[in-house]
Tab-separated table of C-alpha atoms in Angstrom:
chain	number	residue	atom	x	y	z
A	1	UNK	CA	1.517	-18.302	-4.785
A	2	UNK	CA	0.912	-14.744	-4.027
A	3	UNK	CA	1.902	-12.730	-0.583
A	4	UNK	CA	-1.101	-12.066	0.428
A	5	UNK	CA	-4.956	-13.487	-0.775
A	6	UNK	CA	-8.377	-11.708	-0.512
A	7	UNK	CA	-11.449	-12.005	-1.720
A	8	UNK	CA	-11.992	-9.583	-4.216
A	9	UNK	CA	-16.037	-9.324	-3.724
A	10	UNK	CA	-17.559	-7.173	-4.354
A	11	UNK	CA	-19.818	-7.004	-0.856
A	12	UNK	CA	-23.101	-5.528	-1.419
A	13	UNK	CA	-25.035	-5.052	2.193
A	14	UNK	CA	-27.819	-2.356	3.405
A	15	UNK	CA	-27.082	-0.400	6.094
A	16	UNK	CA	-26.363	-1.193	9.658
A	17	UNK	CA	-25.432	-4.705	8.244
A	18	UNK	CA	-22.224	-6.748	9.945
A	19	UNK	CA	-19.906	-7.457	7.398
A	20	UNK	CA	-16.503	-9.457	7.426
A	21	UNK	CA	-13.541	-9.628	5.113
A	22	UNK	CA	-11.227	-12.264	5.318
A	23	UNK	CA	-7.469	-12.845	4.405
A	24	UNK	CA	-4.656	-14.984	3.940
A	25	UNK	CA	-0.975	-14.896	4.058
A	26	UNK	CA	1.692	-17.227	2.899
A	27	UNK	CA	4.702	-15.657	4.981
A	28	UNK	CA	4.867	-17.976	8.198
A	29	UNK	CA	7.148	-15.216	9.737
A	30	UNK	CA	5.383	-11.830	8.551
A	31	UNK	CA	5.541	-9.548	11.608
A	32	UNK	CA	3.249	-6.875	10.726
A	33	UNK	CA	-0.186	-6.619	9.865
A	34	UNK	CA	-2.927	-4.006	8.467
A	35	UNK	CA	-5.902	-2.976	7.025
A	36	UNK	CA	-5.977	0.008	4.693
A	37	UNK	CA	-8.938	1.563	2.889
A	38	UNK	CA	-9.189	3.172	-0.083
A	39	UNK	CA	-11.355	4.997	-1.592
A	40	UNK	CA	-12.186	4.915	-5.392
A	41	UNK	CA	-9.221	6.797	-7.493
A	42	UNK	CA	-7.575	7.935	-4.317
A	43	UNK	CA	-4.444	6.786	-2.309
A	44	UNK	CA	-4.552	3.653	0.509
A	45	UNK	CA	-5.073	5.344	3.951
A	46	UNK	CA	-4.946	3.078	7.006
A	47	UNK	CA	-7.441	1.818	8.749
A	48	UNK	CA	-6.259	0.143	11.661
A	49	UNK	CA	-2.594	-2.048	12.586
A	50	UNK	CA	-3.446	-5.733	13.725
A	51	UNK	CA	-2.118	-6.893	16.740
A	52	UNK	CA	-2.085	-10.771	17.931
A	53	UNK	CA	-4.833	-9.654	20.480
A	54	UNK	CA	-7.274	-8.749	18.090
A	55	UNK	CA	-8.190	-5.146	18.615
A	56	UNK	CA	-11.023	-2.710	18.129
A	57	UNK	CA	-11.346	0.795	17.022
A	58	UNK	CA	-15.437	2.100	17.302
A	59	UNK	CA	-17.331	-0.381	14.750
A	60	UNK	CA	-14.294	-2.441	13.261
A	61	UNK	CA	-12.328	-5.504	14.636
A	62	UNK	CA	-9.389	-6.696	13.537
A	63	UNK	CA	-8.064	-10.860	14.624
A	64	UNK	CA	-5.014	-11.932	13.579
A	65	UNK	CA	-4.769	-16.035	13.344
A	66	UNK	CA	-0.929	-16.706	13.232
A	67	UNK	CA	-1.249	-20.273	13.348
A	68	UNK	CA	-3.713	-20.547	10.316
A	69	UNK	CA	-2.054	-17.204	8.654
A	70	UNK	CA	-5.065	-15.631	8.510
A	71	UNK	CA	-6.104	-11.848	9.188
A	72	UNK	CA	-10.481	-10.607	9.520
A	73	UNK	CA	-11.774	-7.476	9.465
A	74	UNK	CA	-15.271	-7.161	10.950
A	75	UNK	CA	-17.302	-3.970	10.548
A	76	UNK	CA	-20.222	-3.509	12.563
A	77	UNK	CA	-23.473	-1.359	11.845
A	78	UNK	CA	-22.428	-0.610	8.482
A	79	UNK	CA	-22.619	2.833	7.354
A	80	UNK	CA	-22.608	4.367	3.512
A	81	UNK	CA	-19.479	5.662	3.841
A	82	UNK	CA	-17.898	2.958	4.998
A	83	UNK	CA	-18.111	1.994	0.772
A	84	UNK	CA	-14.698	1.736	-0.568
A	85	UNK	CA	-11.991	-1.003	-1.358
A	86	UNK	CA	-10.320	-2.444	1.512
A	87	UNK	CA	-6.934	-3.961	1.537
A	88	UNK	CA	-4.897	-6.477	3.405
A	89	UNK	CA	-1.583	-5.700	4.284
A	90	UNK	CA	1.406	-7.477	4.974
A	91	UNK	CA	4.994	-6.167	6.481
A	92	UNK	CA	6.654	-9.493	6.287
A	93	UNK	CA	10.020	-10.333	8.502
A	94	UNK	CA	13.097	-9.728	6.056
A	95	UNK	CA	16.084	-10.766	7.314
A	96	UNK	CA	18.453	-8.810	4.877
A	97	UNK	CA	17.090	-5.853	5.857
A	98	UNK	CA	14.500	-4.815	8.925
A	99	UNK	CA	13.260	-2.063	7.273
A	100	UNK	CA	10.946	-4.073	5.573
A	101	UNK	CA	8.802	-3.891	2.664
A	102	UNK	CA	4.028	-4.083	2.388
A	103	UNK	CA	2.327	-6.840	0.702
A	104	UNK	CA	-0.812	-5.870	-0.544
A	105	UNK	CA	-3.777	-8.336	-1.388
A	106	UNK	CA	-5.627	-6.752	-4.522
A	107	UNK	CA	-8.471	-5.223	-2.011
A	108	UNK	CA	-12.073	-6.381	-1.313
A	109	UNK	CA	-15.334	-3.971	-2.554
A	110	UNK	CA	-17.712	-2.659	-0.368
A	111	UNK	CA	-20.633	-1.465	-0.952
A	112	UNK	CA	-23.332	-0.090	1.647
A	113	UNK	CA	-26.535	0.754	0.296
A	114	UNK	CA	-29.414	2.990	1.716
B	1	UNK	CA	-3.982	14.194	5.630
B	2	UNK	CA	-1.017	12.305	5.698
B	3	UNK	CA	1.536	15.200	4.994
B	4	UNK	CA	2.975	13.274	1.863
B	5	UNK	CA	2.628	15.281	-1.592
B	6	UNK	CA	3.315	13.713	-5.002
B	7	UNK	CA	3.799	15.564	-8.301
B	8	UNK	CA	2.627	15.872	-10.839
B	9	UNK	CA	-1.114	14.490	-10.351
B	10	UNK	CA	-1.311	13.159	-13.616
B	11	UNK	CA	1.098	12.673	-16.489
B	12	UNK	CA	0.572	11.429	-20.209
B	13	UNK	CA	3.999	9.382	-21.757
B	14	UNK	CA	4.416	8.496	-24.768
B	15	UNK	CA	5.742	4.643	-25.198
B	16	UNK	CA	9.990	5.012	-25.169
B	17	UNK	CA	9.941	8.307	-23.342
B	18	UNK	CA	11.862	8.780	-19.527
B	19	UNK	CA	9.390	10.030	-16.865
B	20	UNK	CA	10.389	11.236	-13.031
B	21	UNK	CA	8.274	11.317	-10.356
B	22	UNK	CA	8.639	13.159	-6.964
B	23	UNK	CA	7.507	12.626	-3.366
B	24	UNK	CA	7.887	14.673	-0.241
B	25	UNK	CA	7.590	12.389	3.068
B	26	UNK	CA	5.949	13.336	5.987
B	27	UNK	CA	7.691	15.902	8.379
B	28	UNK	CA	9.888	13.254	10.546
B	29	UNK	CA	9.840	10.696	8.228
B	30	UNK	CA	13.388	9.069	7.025
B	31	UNK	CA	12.040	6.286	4.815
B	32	UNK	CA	10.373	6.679	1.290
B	33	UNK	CA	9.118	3.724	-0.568
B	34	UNK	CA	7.420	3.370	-4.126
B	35	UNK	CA	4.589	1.286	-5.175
B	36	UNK	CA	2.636	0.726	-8.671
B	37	UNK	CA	-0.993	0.015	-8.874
B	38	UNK	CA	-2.468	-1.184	-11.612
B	39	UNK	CA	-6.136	-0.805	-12.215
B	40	UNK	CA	-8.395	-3.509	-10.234
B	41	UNK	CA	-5.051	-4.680	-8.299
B	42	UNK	CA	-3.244	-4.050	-4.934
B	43	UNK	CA	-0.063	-2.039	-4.755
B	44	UNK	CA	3.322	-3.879	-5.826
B	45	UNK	CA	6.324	-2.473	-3.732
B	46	UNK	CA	9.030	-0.958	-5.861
B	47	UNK	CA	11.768	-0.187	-4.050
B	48	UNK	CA	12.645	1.297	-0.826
B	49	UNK	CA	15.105	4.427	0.406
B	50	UNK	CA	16.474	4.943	3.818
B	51	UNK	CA	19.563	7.491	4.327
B	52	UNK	CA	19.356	8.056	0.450
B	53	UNK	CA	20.220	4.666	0.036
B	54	UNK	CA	17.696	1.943	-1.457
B	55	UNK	CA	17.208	-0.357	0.816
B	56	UNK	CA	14.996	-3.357	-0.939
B	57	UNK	CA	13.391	-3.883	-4.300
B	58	UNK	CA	10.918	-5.309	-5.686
B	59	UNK	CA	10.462	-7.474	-9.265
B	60	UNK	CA	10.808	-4.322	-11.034
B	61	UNK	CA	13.581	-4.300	-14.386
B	62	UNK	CA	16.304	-1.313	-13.651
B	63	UNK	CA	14.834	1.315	-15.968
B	64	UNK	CA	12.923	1.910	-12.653
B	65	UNK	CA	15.083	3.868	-10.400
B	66	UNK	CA	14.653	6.267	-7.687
B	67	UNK	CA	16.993	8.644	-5.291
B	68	UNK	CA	16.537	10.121	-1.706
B	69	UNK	CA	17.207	13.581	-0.989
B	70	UNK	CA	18.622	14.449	2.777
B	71	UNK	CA	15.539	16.250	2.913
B	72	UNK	CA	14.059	12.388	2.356
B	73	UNK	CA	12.348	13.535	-0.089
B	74	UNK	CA	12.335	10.926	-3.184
B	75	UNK	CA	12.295	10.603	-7.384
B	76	UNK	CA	11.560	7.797	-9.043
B	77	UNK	CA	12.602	7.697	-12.823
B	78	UNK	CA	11.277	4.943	-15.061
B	79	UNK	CA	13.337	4.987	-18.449
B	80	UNK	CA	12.247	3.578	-21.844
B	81	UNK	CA	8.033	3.546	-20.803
B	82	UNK	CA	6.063	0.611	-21.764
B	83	UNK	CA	2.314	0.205	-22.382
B	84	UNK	CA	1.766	-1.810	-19.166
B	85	UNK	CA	3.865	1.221	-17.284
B	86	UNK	CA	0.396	2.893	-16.719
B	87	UNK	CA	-0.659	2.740	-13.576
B	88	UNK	CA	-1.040	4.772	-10.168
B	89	UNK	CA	2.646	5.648	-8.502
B	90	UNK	CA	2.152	5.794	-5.058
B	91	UNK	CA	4.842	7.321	-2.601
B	92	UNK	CA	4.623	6.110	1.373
B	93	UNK	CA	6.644	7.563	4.039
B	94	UNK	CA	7.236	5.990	7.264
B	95	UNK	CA	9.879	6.068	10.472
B	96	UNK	CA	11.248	3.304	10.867
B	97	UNK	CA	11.257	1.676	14.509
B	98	UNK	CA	11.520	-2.005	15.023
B	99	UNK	CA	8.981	-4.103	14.574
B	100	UNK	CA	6.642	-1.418	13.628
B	101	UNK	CA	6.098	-0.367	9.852
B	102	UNK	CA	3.372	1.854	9.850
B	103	UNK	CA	3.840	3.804	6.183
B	104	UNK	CA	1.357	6.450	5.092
B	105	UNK	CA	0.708	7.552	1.203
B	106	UNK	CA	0.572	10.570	-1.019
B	107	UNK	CA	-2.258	11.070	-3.242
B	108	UNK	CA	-0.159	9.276	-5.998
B	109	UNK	CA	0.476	10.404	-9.415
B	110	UNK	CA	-1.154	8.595	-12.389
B	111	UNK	CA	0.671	7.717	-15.239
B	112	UNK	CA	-1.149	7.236	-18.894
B	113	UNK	CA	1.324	5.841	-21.571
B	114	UNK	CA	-0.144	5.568	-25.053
């Protein structure tokens, strides 16, 4: 069973759209969550850390379900450059070593059309 | 931008050939880690190097290898290339601090080997 799960899309919606991506996790004691984007042929940037909270940064949300090991990403009034590939990350709780090391899910496709 | 550089860009191998790869972390930085990407697939952690030491692997066979500079700055060396060696190299620096593992890429170097 692999790290981390995603859907691999692709998402197709018009602009201004909601969208929502959705992830699992099979670590029970990961400690550290994000989303990165990347863009085609270019490296992962990040988008945003996840917090138990939830938290918000302009038009995306992030929720973090520890019980049900499950991360969201929720992007608001889609725009066309918000197209790219975006991945769910992992930084799972290692006990040999606390440095730690990122799980990546293989990244969901977005597309925002005009 | 992150800060991180990776050279070269882009590299063409022949199968059986040694190839080294080099990363310079982010002004601050102390840890270096490697990941491979594979086309349509998330990043798959390599290894990791704190203090010049590596600290963590990943299922990778020992032909891949890497070293940390006290600059932090990092090679990675894959000996005897295979076909399914092609992929994006991606270098992320980070500072460590507990609990926290925020780690930010270079543009990666892509690897061709025919």
């Amino acid at each position: 069973r692999k790290e981390v799960e995603q859907d691999p899309g692709p998402f197709n919606v018009p602009e201004g759209a909601t969208v929502a991506f959705n992830c699992t996790y099979s670590n029970s004691a990961s400690q550290s969550f994000f989303w990165y984007r990347q863009d085609c042929r270019k490296e992962p940037k990040l988008l945003m850390s996840v917090y138990s909270s939830g938290n918000e940064d302009g038009r995306f949300t992030a929720q973090l379900n520890r019980a049900s090991q499950y991360i969201s990403l929720l992007i608001r009034d889609s725009k066309l450059s918000d197209s790219a590939t975006y991945l769910c990350v992992v930084n799972p709780y290692d006990r040999g070593s606390t440095l730690g090391r990122l799980y990546f899910g293989r990244g969901t496709q977005l597309t925002v059309w005009p | 931008e992150t800060g991180v550089t990776q050279s070269p860009t882009h590299l063409i191998k022949t199968r059986g050939q040694q190839v080294t790869l080099r990363c310079s972390s982010q002004s601050g930085h102390n840890t270096v880690s490697w990941y491979q990407q594979a086309l349509g697939q998330g990043p798959q952690f390599i290894f990791q190097y704190y203090r010049e030491e590596e600290n963590g692997r990943g299922n990778f066979p020992p032909r891949f290898s890497g070293l940390q500079f006290p600059n932090y700055s990092s090679e990675l060396n894959v000996n005897a290339l295979e076909l399914d060696d092609s992929a994006l190299y991606l270098c992320a620096s980070s500072f460590w601090l507990a609990g926290v593992n925020e780690q930010f890429f270079g543009p990666g170097t892509r690897l061709t080997v025919l």
